[in-house]
Amino acid sequence: MRGLTGDSDESPTTCMGLETQAAAADKLFTQRCIEPLCQATFGVDERLYVCPNCGGLIDIERTMGFHDSSALIGLWRERRTSFDAPDRSGVWRFRELLPFPGDASIVSLQEGNTPLYQARHSAHYCNLDLLSLKHQGCNPTGSFKDTGMTTAITQACRLGSKLVICASTGNTAASLAAYAARAGIVCAIMVPAGQVSHAKLAQALDYGARVLEVEGNFDDCMRVMRQVGEDPSVYLVNSINPFRIEGQKTVAAELAEQLGWRSPDHLVIPGGNLGNSSALGKGFRELFAWGLIDRMPRITVVQAAGAAPFARLFTESAGNLQDGRPGRELVNEPDPHTLASAIKIGAPISWKKAWRSVIETGGRVITVTEQEIADAKAMIGRDGVGCEPASATTVAGIRRLVKEGLIGRNEQVVAVLTGHVLKDTEYAINYHNNALVANWRSEVEGAGRIIGHFPNIPMRVAASKEVVQKLLQQLLEEDQGNKA
Ligand code: F0G
């Protein structure tokens, strides 16, 4: 297989000419409806979000495996030392997994290549020997969305799209805005008015997106976007778009590589619209099928208790599975609530794909409370890592699973942190000042004041050397007392 080349300078143009790959993408890859009774197939150049025959979700499949997995692993490792732009992207470095021809012009911000941190405080908090945090917040726009946006916007360019759109709780919007700007395509984003963090909104505005603030929640935005997306002159890049999932699935390869081409025992992921859990499940499924790893991790999805239609389906389906499928369809949560605004979603589009990820790996779907999310987030901060609230559902969930004996103390556990700590600073400031309030109707799950169990209140001091020195001395004594 030949390597691909791209601009190695810092030119502002990120659409790069690539050399020809060994085989054309339209022969190697196909789009297939995931509904077992349909399974209709389509070419990868067809602009589809759902199956035109039955409305099912679409998967992209590689029709051939790899002859020599160790050569592939070697090639991917070699690219880490390359200065070619596609090689420096943590997504395009794994381009053999992606449904694009070798001559595709890719739109990249050098996404991926995110760290896997050991987290001592968080591990202790969960009662685990070790805990690893895969920090997808260390992407160019501060969330995991970039790994899928690079492939979705590359496909938008291939299809000649002039206008790209999405509905978003904020991170997809920021990511789309940045990648559309890089590609020189107009973009419009729909966000629930007053429910998106300022940081995310600020990003979208700065990157030049047209921002439509909708009077409604995320699910209303998504419903309207899907209707608008039927118009062939626009291209919808929510995670219902299978090209988004393709980019996001490469995180499985990156993580397996970081672990020496092994799967962890458990992989724990926050669940909102359920694209990420779908993508990581697909990524690991493919690595396993092609002999790159020898087993799958158990995938657990964690939802906030007030926005948990998927967890409810899982719990109610226990003991009532038919060929691994739930006994019923997912019932939407009409009025979801959580302060983790990124996952305030009641009608998750990709639930059938996420279901597969959970069931075929022997994982589960659980919920955590607002209080658990807030405390877990503070603990992740203590590791010097930090994340946005939605990401902290993972550590909160792991703590619960260890307590219930469903994760063993010495098992290898990876939590996927999906967004950067600076994505929602108001939440952090309020938590540390004991002013975080879930201010919705008292009868609704999780309402009320969140107690800052690990608060860190700023100290107002006089501008005086003596006062400050005295305080610093106290701090040292406190620290020694804590360590004694
Ligand atoms: N974590 C963060 C930080 C997110 O922004 C999201 C989703 C999720 C977790 C959930 O991922 O939807 O793939 O299950 N944010 C979307 C958005 C909905 O519009 O930014 P999922």
Short mmCIF file of C-alpha atoms and ligand atoms in Angstrom, two decimals:
data_model
loop_
_atom_site.label_atom_id
_atom_site.label_comp_id
_atom_site.label_asym_id
_atom_site.label_seq_id
_atom_site.Cartn_x
_atom_site.Cartn_y
_atom_site.Cartn_z
CA MET A 1 0.00 0.00 0.00
CA ARG A 2 1.33 3.41 -0.91
CA GLY A 3 1.49 6.26 1.53
CA LEU A 4 -0.42 9.41 0.82
CA THR A 5 1.16 12.79 0.47
CA GLY A 6 -0.07 16.24 1.38
CA ASP A 7 1.17 19.72 2.11
CA SER A 8 3.94 19.58 4.66
CA ASP A 9 4.14 23.37 5.05
CA GLU A 10 1.78 25.47 7.13
CA SER A 11 -0.19 26.73 4.15
CA PRO A 12 -3.73 27.85 5.11
CA THR A 13 -5.20 25.51 2.51
CA THR A 14 -6.17 22.20 4.05
CA CYS A 15 -7.73 20.60 0.96
CA MET A 16 -4.82 18.43 -0.08
CA GLY A 17 -4.25 16.35 -3.17
CA LEU A 18 -3.64 12.74 -2.17
CA GLU A 19 -1.90 10.06 -4.15
CA THR A 20 -3.90 7.13 -5.38
CA GLN A 21 -4.61 4.39 -2.86
CA ALA A 22 -4.26 0.76 -3.83
CA ALA A 23 -7.95 0.47 -4.70
CA ALA A 24 -10.77 2.92 -5.37
CA ALA A 25 -13.12 3.66 -2.47
CA ASP A 26 -16.23 2.98 -4.52
CA LYS A 27 -15.14 -0.64 -4.97
CA LEU A 28 -13.75 -1.18 -1.48
CA PHE A 29 -16.57 0.44 0.48
CA THR A 30 -20.34 0.33 0.35
CA GLN A 31 -23.21 1.91 2.27
CA ARG A 32 -25.63 -0.61 3.80
CA CYS A 33 -28.92 -0.27 5.66
CA ILE A 34 -28.51 -1.73 9.16
CA GLU A 35 -32.09 -3.09 9.35
CA PRO A 36 -31.76 -6.91 9.24
CA LEU A 37 -34.79 -7.34 6.98
CA CYS A 38 -33.61 -4.69 4.50
CA GLN A 39 -29.80 -4.48 4.25
CA ALA A 40 -30.09 -2.55 0.97
CA THR A 41 -26.70 -1.38 -0.35
CA PHE A 42 -25.70 1.89 -1.99
CA GLY A 43 -22.54 3.40 -3.43
CA VAL A 44 -20.36 5.60 -1.22
CA ASP A 45 -20.95 8.58 -3.51
CA GLU A 46 -24.69 8.56 -2.81
CA ARG A 47 -25.85 11.34 -0.51
CA LEU A 48 -27.78 9.37 2.13
CA TYR A 49 -28.55 9.76 5.81
CA VAL A 50 -31.08 6.94 6.13
CA CYS A 51 -32.09 4.08 3.86
CA PRO A 52 -34.39 5.37 1.09
CA ASN A 53 -36.24 2.02 1.14
CA CYS A 54 -37.05 1.56 4.83
CA GLY A 55 -35.72 4.60 6.74
CA GLY A 56 -33.09 2.52 8.59
CA LEU A 57 -29.72 3.91 9.65
CA ILE A 58 -26.81 3.49 7.23
CA ASP A 59 -23.47 1.84 7.91
CA ILE A 60 -20.39 2.10 5.73
CA GLU A 61 -18.74 -1.27 5.20
CA ARG A 62 -15.32 -2.24 3.92
CA THR A 63 -15.94 -5.16 1.63
CA MET A 64 -12.45 -6.67 1.94
CA GLY A 65 -10.32 -7.35 4.97
CA PHE A 66 -6.56 -6.78 5.25
CA HIS A 67 -4.04 -9.47 4.28
CA ASP A 68 -1.33 -8.41 6.65
CA SER A 69 -2.44 -6.70 9.84
CA SER A 70 1.06 -6.37 11.26
CA ALA A 71 2.22 -4.51 8.11
CA LEU A 72 -0.72 -2.17 8.56
CA ILE A 73 0.17 -1.56 12.20
CA GLY A 74 3.75 -0.83 11.10
CA LEU A 75 2.59 1.61 8.41
CA TRP A 76 0.38 3.51 10.88
CA ARG A 77 3.24 3.71 13.36
CA GLU A 78 5.67 4.92 10.67
CA ARG A 79 3.32 7.76 9.75
CA ARG A 80 3.72 9.16 13.25
CA THR A 81 7.17 10.39 12.26
CA SER A 82 5.99 11.88 8.96
CA PHE A 83 5.56 15.60 8.32
CA ASP A 84 2.94 15.11 5.61
CA ALA A 85 -0.30 16.79 6.65
CA PRO A 86 -2.59 13.72 6.33
CA ASP A 87 -0.12 11.68 8.37
CA ARG A 88 -0.15 14.28 11.13
CA SER A 89 -3.92 13.91 11.52
CA GLY A 90 -4.87 11.21 14.03
CA VAL A 91 -7.82 10.36 11.76
CA TRP A 92 -6.21 10.29 8.32
CA ARG A 93 -3.21 8.39 9.64
CA PHE A 94 -5.62 5.42 9.69
CA ARG A 95 -6.99 6.19 6.22
CA GLU A 96 -7.06 2.54 5.13
CA LEU A 97 -10.11 2.29 7.40
CA LEU A 98 -11.86 5.21 5.69
CA PRO A 99 -14.17 5.22 2.64
CA PHE A 100 -12.28 7.75 0.55
CA PRO A 101 -10.30 7.33 -2.65
CA GLY A 102 -6.61 8.13 -2.64
CA ASP A 103 -7.13 11.33 -4.64
CA ALA A 104 -9.64 12.83 -2.20
CA SER A 105 -8.96 16.39 -1.08
CA ILE A 106 -9.14 16.20 2.66
CA VAL A 107 -10.25 18.94 5.04
CA SER A 108 -8.24 18.61 8.23
CA LEU A 109 -7.23 20.61 11.28
CA GLN A 110 -4.83 17.90 12.46
CA GLU A 111 -7.48 16.36 14.66
CA GLY A 112 -7.01 13.25 16.78
CA ASN A 113 -3.72 12.10 18.33
CA THR A 114 -5.31 12.78 21.71
CA PRO A 115 -3.66 11.78 25.00
CA LEU A 116 -4.45 8.77 27.16
CA TYR A 117 -3.84 9.92 30.72
CA GLN A 118 -3.40 7.87 33.85
CA ALA A 119 -5.64 9.51 36.46
CA ARG A 120 -4.57 8.82 40.04
CA HIS A 121 -7.22 10.82 41.87
CA SER A 122 -10.05 9.67 39.65
CA ALA A 123 -8.93 6.03 40.02
CA HIS A 124 -8.88 6.38 43.80
CA TYR A 125 -12.31 8.07 43.69
CA CYS A 126 -13.68 5.09 41.73
CA ASN A 127 -11.90 2.56 43.96
CA LEU A 128 -9.83 1.28 41.06
CA ASP A 129 -6.11 0.48 40.97
CA LEU A 130 -5.75 2.40 37.69
CA LEU A 131 -8.00 4.47 35.47
CA SER A 132 -7.15 5.89 32.03
CA LEU A 133 -8.79 8.94 30.52
CA LYS A 134 -8.86 9.21 26.72
CA HIS A 135 -9.17 12.95 26.32
CA GLN A 136 -11.03 13.75 23.15
CA GLY A 137 -11.38 17.31 24.41
CA CYS A 138 -7.79 17.80 23.20
CA ASN A 139 -8.97 18.17 19.62
CA PRO A 140 -8.71 21.42 17.61
CA THR A 141 -12.13 22.75 18.61
CA GLY A 142 -12.08 21.11 22.04
CA SER A 143 -14.33 18.11 21.51
CA PHE A 144 -14.48 14.63 19.96
CA LYS A 145 -16.64 15.98 17.15
CA ASP A 146 -13.58 17.00 15.13
CA THR A 147 -12.60 13.40 14.42
CA GLY A 148 -15.91 12.92 12.59
CA MET A 149 -16.20 16.41 11.16
CA THR A 150 -12.98 16.06 9.15
CA THR A 151 -14.46 13.10 7.25
CA ALA A 152 -17.98 14.59 6.97
CA ILE A 153 -16.70 17.86 5.49
CA THR A 154 -14.30 16.01 3.23
CA GLN A 155 -17.33 14.10 1.92
CA ALA A 156 -19.29 17.36 1.64
CA CYS A 157 -16.50 18.66 -0.65
CA ARG A 158 -16.55 15.45 -2.68
CA LEU A 159 -20.29 15.80 -3.20
CA GLY A 160 -19.85 19.44 -4.22
CA SER A 161 -22.04 20.71 -1.33
CA LYS A 162 -22.38 24.47 -1.05
CA LEU A 163 -24.19 24.61 2.29
CA VAL A 164 -23.63 22.34 5.31
CA ILE A 165 -25.97 22.24 8.30
CA CYS A 166 -26.38 20.63 11.70
CA ALA A 167 -28.47 20.71 14.86
CA SER A 168 -26.39 20.88 17.99
CA THR A 169 -26.10 21.24 21.73
CA GLY A 170 -22.95 23.25 20.92
CA ASN A 171 -19.94 21.07 20.19
CA THR A 172 -21.04 19.77 16.79
CA ALA A 173 -21.83 23.38 15.91
CA ALA A 174 -18.37 24.63 16.91
CA SER A 175 -16.70 21.79 15.05
CA LEU A 176 -18.77 22.16 11.88
CA ALA A 177 -18.21 25.91 11.91
CA ALA A 178 -14.43 25.44 12.01
CA TYR A 179 -14.21 22.74 9.34
CA ALA A 180 -16.66 24.52 7.01
CA ALA A 181 -14.52 27.65 7.36
CA ARG A 182 -11.41 25.64 6.42
CA ALA A 183 -13.21 24.20 3.39
CA GLY A 184 -14.70 27.55 2.36
CA ILE A 185 -18.27 26.22 2.52
CA VAL A 186 -21.18 28.19 3.99
CA CYS A 187 -22.62 26.61 7.13
CA ALA A 188 -25.71 27.10 9.26
CA ILE A 189 -26.20 25.61 12.70
CA MET A 190 -29.34 25.24 14.77
CA VAL A 191 -29.00 25.37 18.54
CA PRO A 192 -31.62 25.45 21.31
CA ALA A 193 -31.92 29.11 22.32
CA GLY A 194 -30.41 29.87 25.72
CA GLN A 195 -29.29 26.27 26.31
CA VAL A 196 -25.81 26.28 24.81
CA SER A 197 -22.70 27.25 26.76
CA HIS A 198 -21.22 30.62 25.84
CA ALA A 199 -17.86 29.08 24.97
CA LYS A 200 -19.38 26.85 22.30
CA LEU A 201 -21.52 29.63 20.88
CA ALA A 202 -18.52 31.96 20.82
CA GLN A 203 -16.55 29.41 18.81
CA ALA A 204 -19.30 29.02 16.21
CA LEU A 205 -19.61 32.80 15.86
CA ASP A 206 -15.88 33.34 15.54
CA TYR A 207 -15.55 30.61 12.90
CA GLY A 208 -18.23 32.40 10.90
CA ALA A 209 -21.19 30.01 11.10
CA ARG A 210 -24.71 31.37 10.64
CA VAL A 211 -26.25 30.61 14.02
CA LEU A 212 -29.98 29.93 14.26
CA GLU A 213 -31.19 29.98 17.86
CA VAL A 214 -34.30 27.86 17.93
CA GLU A 215 -37.21 28.29 20.29
CA GLY A 216 -37.20 24.71 21.50
CA ASN A 217 -34.80 22.02 22.68
CA PHE A 218 -32.14 20.02 20.82
CA ASP A 219 -34.68 17.43 19.69
CA ASP A 220 -36.74 20.20 18.07
CA CYS A 221 -33.60 21.44 16.27
CA MET A 222 -32.84 17.92 15.08
CA ARG A 223 -36.39 17.33 13.83
CA VAL A 224 -36.32 20.54 11.76
CA MET A 225 -32.80 19.87 10.47
CA ARG A 226 -33.77 16.41 9.25
CA GLN A 227 -36.67 17.91 7.35
CA VAL A 228 -34.49 20.65 5.86
CA GLY A 229 -31.78 18.08 5.09
CA GLU A 230 -34.05 16.34 2.58
CA ASP A 231 -33.31 19.22 0.21
CA PRO A 232 -30.39 18.03 -1.96
CA SER A 233 -28.83 21.51 -2.00
CA VAL A 234 -27.82 21.16 1.67
CA TYR A 235 -25.67 18.55 3.40
CA LEU A 236 -26.52 17.44 6.94
CA VAL A 237 -23.54 16.53 9.12
CA ASN A 238 -25.13 15.36 12.35
CA SER A 239 -24.00 11.90 13.45
CA ILE A 240 -26.85 10.34 11.48
CA ASN A 241 -24.48 11.01 8.57
CA PRO A 242 -22.43 7.79 8.25
CA PHE A 243 -19.31 9.70 7.17
CA ARG A 244 -19.21 11.34 10.62
CA ILE A 245 -19.18 7.91 12.24
CA GLU A 246 -16.31 6.78 9.99
CA GLY A 247 -13.99 9.50 11.28
CA GLN A 248 -15.02 8.99 14.90
CA LYS A 249 -14.42 5.24 14.70
CA THR A 250 -10.67 5.81 14.13
CA VAL A 251 -10.43 6.69 17.84
CA ALA A 252 -10.75 2.94 18.48
CA ALA A 253 -7.58 2.33 16.42
CA GLU A 254 -5.74 5.18 18.13
CA LEU A 255 -6.70 3.88 21.56
CA ALA A 256 -5.85 0.25 20.73
CA GLU A 257 -2.47 1.46 19.46
CA GLN A 258 -1.86 3.39 22.70
CA LEU A 259 -2.55 0.17 24.61
CA GLY A 260 -0.17 -1.92 22.48
CA TRP A 261 -2.92 -3.22 20.17
CA ARG A 262 -5.03 -4.50 23.01
CA SER A 263 -8.54 -3.59 24.11
CA PRO A 264 -9.16 -2.39 27.63
CA ASP A 265 -11.53 -4.52 29.74
CA HIS A 266 -14.04 -1.66 29.84
CA LEU A 267 -14.61 1.39 27.67
CA VAL A 268 -17.03 3.92 29.16
CA ILE A 269 -18.64 6.62 27.00
CA PRO A 270 -21.19 9.40 27.66
CA GLY A 271 -24.45 8.98 25.73
CA GLY A 272 -26.46 11.78 24.12
CA ASN A 273 -27.46 11.39 20.50
CA LEU A 274 -25.48 8.10 20.64
CA GLY A 275 -23.22 8.70 17.64
CA ASN A 276 -20.00 8.32 19.59
CA SER A 277 -20.89 5.00 21.20
CA SER A 278 -21.99 3.80 17.75
CA ALA A 279 -18.69 4.89 16.24
CA LEU A 280 -16.42 3.40 18.90
CA GLY A 281 -18.35 0.13 18.78
CA LYS A 282 -17.93 0.04 15.00
CA GLY A 283 -14.25 0.87 15.29
CA PHE A 284 -13.52 -1.95 17.72
CA ARG A 285 -15.77 -4.37 15.79
CA GLU A 286 -13.74 -3.76 12.64
CA LEU A 287 -10.36 -3.99 14.38
CA PHE A 288 -11.47 -7.31 15.84
CA ALA A 289 -12.85 -8.63 12.54
CA TRP A 290 -9.59 -7.80 10.78
CA GLY A 291 -7.40 -9.42 13.42
CA LEU A 292 -5.84 -6.20 14.73
CA ILE A 293 -7.03 -6.91 18.28
CA ASP A 294 -7.97 -10.23 19.87
CA ARG A 295 -11.11 -9.17 21.75
CA MET A 296 -13.56 -6.28 22.12
CA PRO A 297 -13.80 -4.06 25.21
CA ARG A 298 -17.08 -4.08 27.12
CA ILE A 299 -18.73 -0.81 26.08
CA THR A 300 -20.78 0.98 28.71
CA VAL A 301 -22.83 4.06 27.85
CA VAL A 302 -23.65 6.51 30.64
CA GLN A 303 -26.54 8.97 30.49
CA ALA A 304 -27.65 11.72 32.84
CA ALA A 305 -30.66 10.44 34.82
CA GLY A 306 -32.92 13.24 33.54
CA ALA A 307 -32.10 12.55 29.87
CA ALA A 308 -31.92 8.77 29.72
CA PRO A 309 -34.26 7.19 27.17
CA PHE A 310 -31.54 4.73 26.07
CA ALA A 311 -30.79 3.61 29.63
CA ARG A 312 -34.50 3.09 30.21
CA LEU A 313 -34.73 0.92 27.11
CA PHE A 314 -31.75 -1.12 28.28
CA THR A 315 -33.10 -1.65 31.78
CA GLU A 316 -36.57 -2.54 30.58
CA SER A 317 -35.24 -4.92 27.94
CA ALA A 318 -33.14 -6.95 30.38
CA GLY A 319 -34.14 -10.59 30.07
CA ASN A 320 -36.36 -9.79 27.08
CA LEU A 321 -33.94 -9.73 24.15
CA GLN A 322 -34.84 -11.21 20.78
CA ASP A 323 -31.68 -12.08 18.78
CA GLY A 324 -29.92 -9.40 20.81
CA ARG A 325 -32.55 -6.82 19.91
CA PRO A 326 -34.68 -5.02 22.49
CA GLY A 327 -38.30 -6.10 22.90
CA ARG A 328 -39.52 -2.65 21.84
CA GLU A 329 -38.48 0.54 20.06
CA LEU A 330 -36.85 3.36 22.02
CA VAL A 331 -39.41 5.69 23.61
CA ASN A 332 -38.30 9.31 23.43
CA GLU A 333 -38.01 11.43 26.57
CA PRO A 334 -40.17 14.43 25.62
CA ASP A 335 -38.71 16.82 28.20
CA PRO A 336 -35.09 15.90 28.99
CA HIS A 337 -33.26 17.67 31.83
CA THR A 338 -29.59 17.85 32.80
CA LEU A 339 -27.03 20.56 33.55
CA ALA A 340 -24.68 18.59 31.30
CA SER A 341 -26.18 20.52 28.39
CA ALA A 342 -24.21 18.62 25.73
CA ILE A 343 -26.26 15.48 26.42
CA LYS A 344 -29.63 17.07 27.11
CA ILE A 345 -31.23 14.90 24.44
CA GLY A 346 -34.49 12.95 24.56
CA ALA A 347 -34.69 11.46 21.06
CA PRO A 348 -31.27 9.93 20.29
CA ILE A 349 -31.06 9.25 16.59
CA SER A 350 -28.37 6.56 16.54
CA TRP A 351 -29.78 4.35 19.29
CA LYS A 352 -29.94 1.21 17.14
CA LYS A 353 -26.24 1.43 16.29
CA ALA A 354 -25.32 2.21 19.91
CA TRP A 355 -27.44 -0.75 21.00
CA ARG A 356 -25.28 -3.02 18.85
CA SER A 357 -22.11 -1.59 20.44
CA VAL A 358 -23.38 -2.36 23.92
CA ILE A 359 -24.97 -5.78 23.32
CA GLU A 360 -22.24 -7.34 21.19
CA THR A 361 -19.55 -6.36 23.69
CA GLY A 362 -21.47 -7.46 26.79
CA GLY A 363 -21.65 -3.88 28.04
CA ARG A 364 -24.50 -1.96 29.62
CA VAL A 365 -26.28 1.39 29.73
CA ILE A 366 -26.55 3.17 33.06
CA THR A 367 -27.54 6.53 34.49
CA VAL A 368 -25.88 8.88 36.97
CA THR A 369 -27.34 11.78 38.94
CA GLU A 370 -26.53 15.48 38.57
CA GLN A 371 -24.70 15.34 41.91
CA GLU A 372 -22.56 12.38 40.77
CA ILE A 373 -21.66 14.14 37.49
CA ALA A 374 -20.64 17.33 39.28
CA ASP A 375 -18.42 15.59 41.85
CA ALA A 376 -16.81 13.32 39.24
CA LYS A 377 -16.01 16.38 37.12
CA ALA A 378 -14.26 18.05 40.05
CA MET A 379 -12.26 14.88 40.65
CA ILE A 380 -11.15 14.72 36.98
CA GLY A 381 -10.04 18.32 37.46
CA ARG A 382 -7.91 17.28 40.45
CA ASP A 383 -5.97 15.04 38.10
CA GLY A 384 -4.97 18.15 36.18
CA VAL A 385 -7.04 16.94 33.27
CA GLY A 386 -10.51 18.50 33.49
CA CYS A 387 -13.45 18.06 31.15
CA GLU A 388 -16.90 19.41 30.45
CA PRO A 389 -19.85 18.10 32.48
CA ALA A 390 -21.12 15.54 29.95
CA SER A 391 -17.70 13.83 29.91
CA ALA A 392 -17.75 13.38 33.68
CA THR A 393 -20.71 10.99 33.43
CA THR A 394 -18.04 8.38 32.62
CA VAL A 395 -16.11 8.60 35.88
CA ALA A 396 -19.38 8.90 37.82
CA GLY A 397 -20.62 5.77 36.05
CA ILE A 398 -17.40 3.83 36.63
CA ARG A 399 -17.55 4.65 40.34
CA ARG A 400 -21.04 3.22 40.46
CA LEU A 401 -20.12 0.07 38.51
CA VAL A 402 -17.16 -0.63 40.82
CA LYS A 403 -19.39 -0.15 43.86
CA GLU A 404 -21.91 -2.61 42.41
CA GLY A 405 -19.17 -5.16 41.67
CA LEU A 406 -19.66 -4.91 37.90
CA ILE A 407 -16.12 -3.62 37.33
CA GLY A 408 -13.29 -5.35 39.21
CA ARG A 409 -10.79 -3.22 41.11
CA ASN A 410 -7.84 -4.34 38.98
CA GLU A 411 -9.54 -4.36 35.58
CA GLN A 412 -8.31 -2.05 32.84
CA VAL A 413 -10.81 0.77 32.40
CA VAL A 414 -10.78 3.66 29.92
CA ALA A 415 -13.17 6.61 30.27
CA VAL A 416 -13.69 8.68 27.12
CA LEU A 417 -13.67 12.39 27.95
CA THR A 418 -15.52 14.07 25.13
CA GLY A 419 -15.08 17.80 25.76
CA HIS A 420 -12.54 20.27 27.14
CA VAL A 421 -12.89 21.82 30.62
CA LEU A 422 -13.15 25.32 29.07
CA LYS A 423 -16.30 24.38 27.17
CA ASP A 424 -18.47 25.18 30.20
CA THR A 425 -16.72 27.46 32.68
CA GLU A 426 -19.94 28.73 34.27
CA TYR A 427 -20.72 25.22 35.50
CA ALA A 428 -17.27 24.90 37.09
CA ILE A 429 -17.37 28.31 38.73
CA ASN A 430 -20.83 27.63 40.15
CA TYR A 431 -19.83 24.19 41.45
CA HIS A 432 -16.77 25.48 43.27
CA ASN A 433 -18.76 28.35 44.78
CA ASN A 434 -21.57 26.06 45.91
CA ALA A 435 -23.95 27.84 43.58
CA LEU A 436 -24.74 25.08 41.09
CA VAL A 437 -28.49 24.59 40.90
CA ALA A 438 -30.53 22.24 38.75
CA ASN A 439 -33.25 24.82 38.46
CA TRP A 440 -36.05 22.89 36.90
CA ARG A 441 -39.44 21.89 38.33
CA SER A 442 -39.00 20.16 41.67
CA GLU A 443 -40.93 17.06 40.61
CA VAL A 444 -38.50 16.45 37.73
CA GLU A 445 -35.54 14.08 38.28
CA GLY A 446 -32.45 15.72 39.77
CA ALA A 447 -33.92 19.15 40.55
CA GLY A 448 -32.36 21.24 43.30
CA ARG A 449 -29.03 22.48 44.59
CA ILE A 450 -25.87 20.51 43.81
CA ILE A 451 -23.56 20.26 46.79
CA GLY A 452 -19.93 21.01 45.95
CA HIS A 453 -18.34 18.07 47.80
CA PHE A 454 -14.95 19.11 46.42
CA PRO A 455 -15.32 22.89 46.36
CA ASN A 456 -12.50 25.32 45.68
CA ILE A 457 -13.67 28.77 46.66
CA PRO A 458 -11.54 31.74 45.58
CA MET A 459 -10.20 33.79 48.50
CA ARG A 460 -10.63 37.58 48.46
CA VAL A 461 -7.56 39.15 50.09
CA ALA A 462 -6.16 42.57 50.86
CA ALA A 463 -3.30 43.73 48.62
CA SER A 464 -0.81 43.17 51.44
CA LYS A 465 2.37 41.10 51.62
CA GLU A 466 1.71 40.06 55.26
CA VAL A 467 -1.84 38.89 54.57
CA VAL A 468 -0.78 36.87 51.54
CA GLN A 469 2.24 35.34 53.29
CA LYS A 470 0.09 34.28 56.22
CA LEU A 471 -2.40 32.66 53.88
CA LEU A 472 0.30 30.81 51.96
CA GLN A 473 1.72 29.52 55.25
CA GLN A 474 -1.73 28.23 56.19
CA LEU A 475 -2.03 26.51 52.83
CA LEU A 476 1.27 24.70 53.34
CA GLU A 477 0.25 23.56 56.82
CA GLU A 478 -3.11 22.34 55.54
CA ASP A 479 -1.39 20.37 52.79
CA GLN A 480 1.04 18.78 55.25
CA GLY A 481 -1.90 17.94 57.52
CA ASN A 482 -3.73 16.27 54.61
CA LYS A 483 -0.67 14.20 53.68
CA ALA A 484 0.12 13.15 57.27
N1 F0G B 1 -20.09 14.69 25.28
C1 F0G B 1 -20.08 15.90 24.70
C2 F0G B 1 -19.12 16.90 25.20
C3 F0G B 1 -20.95 16.18 23.62
O1 F0G B 1 -20.91 17.37 23.05
C4 F0G B 1 -21.86 15.19 23.21
C5 F0G B 1 -22.81 15.46 22.12
C6 F0G B 1 -21.83 13.95 23.86
C7 F0G B 1 -20.93 13.73 24.89
C8 F0G B 1 -22.71 12.84 23.46
O2 F0G B 1 -22.25 12.24 22.28
O3 F0G B 1 -24.31 12.50 20.96
O4 F0G B 1 -22.45 11.04 20.20
O5 F0G B 1 -23.85 10.40 22.16
N2 F0G B 1 -22.98 16.57 21.59
C9 F0G B 1 -23.79 16.81 20.41
C10 F0G B 1 -23.62 18.23 19.93
C11 F0G B 1 -25.18 16.37 20.51
O6 F0G B 1 -24.50 18.75 19.24
O7 F0G B 1 -22.57 18.82 20.18
P1 F0G B 1 -23.27 11.50 21.33
#
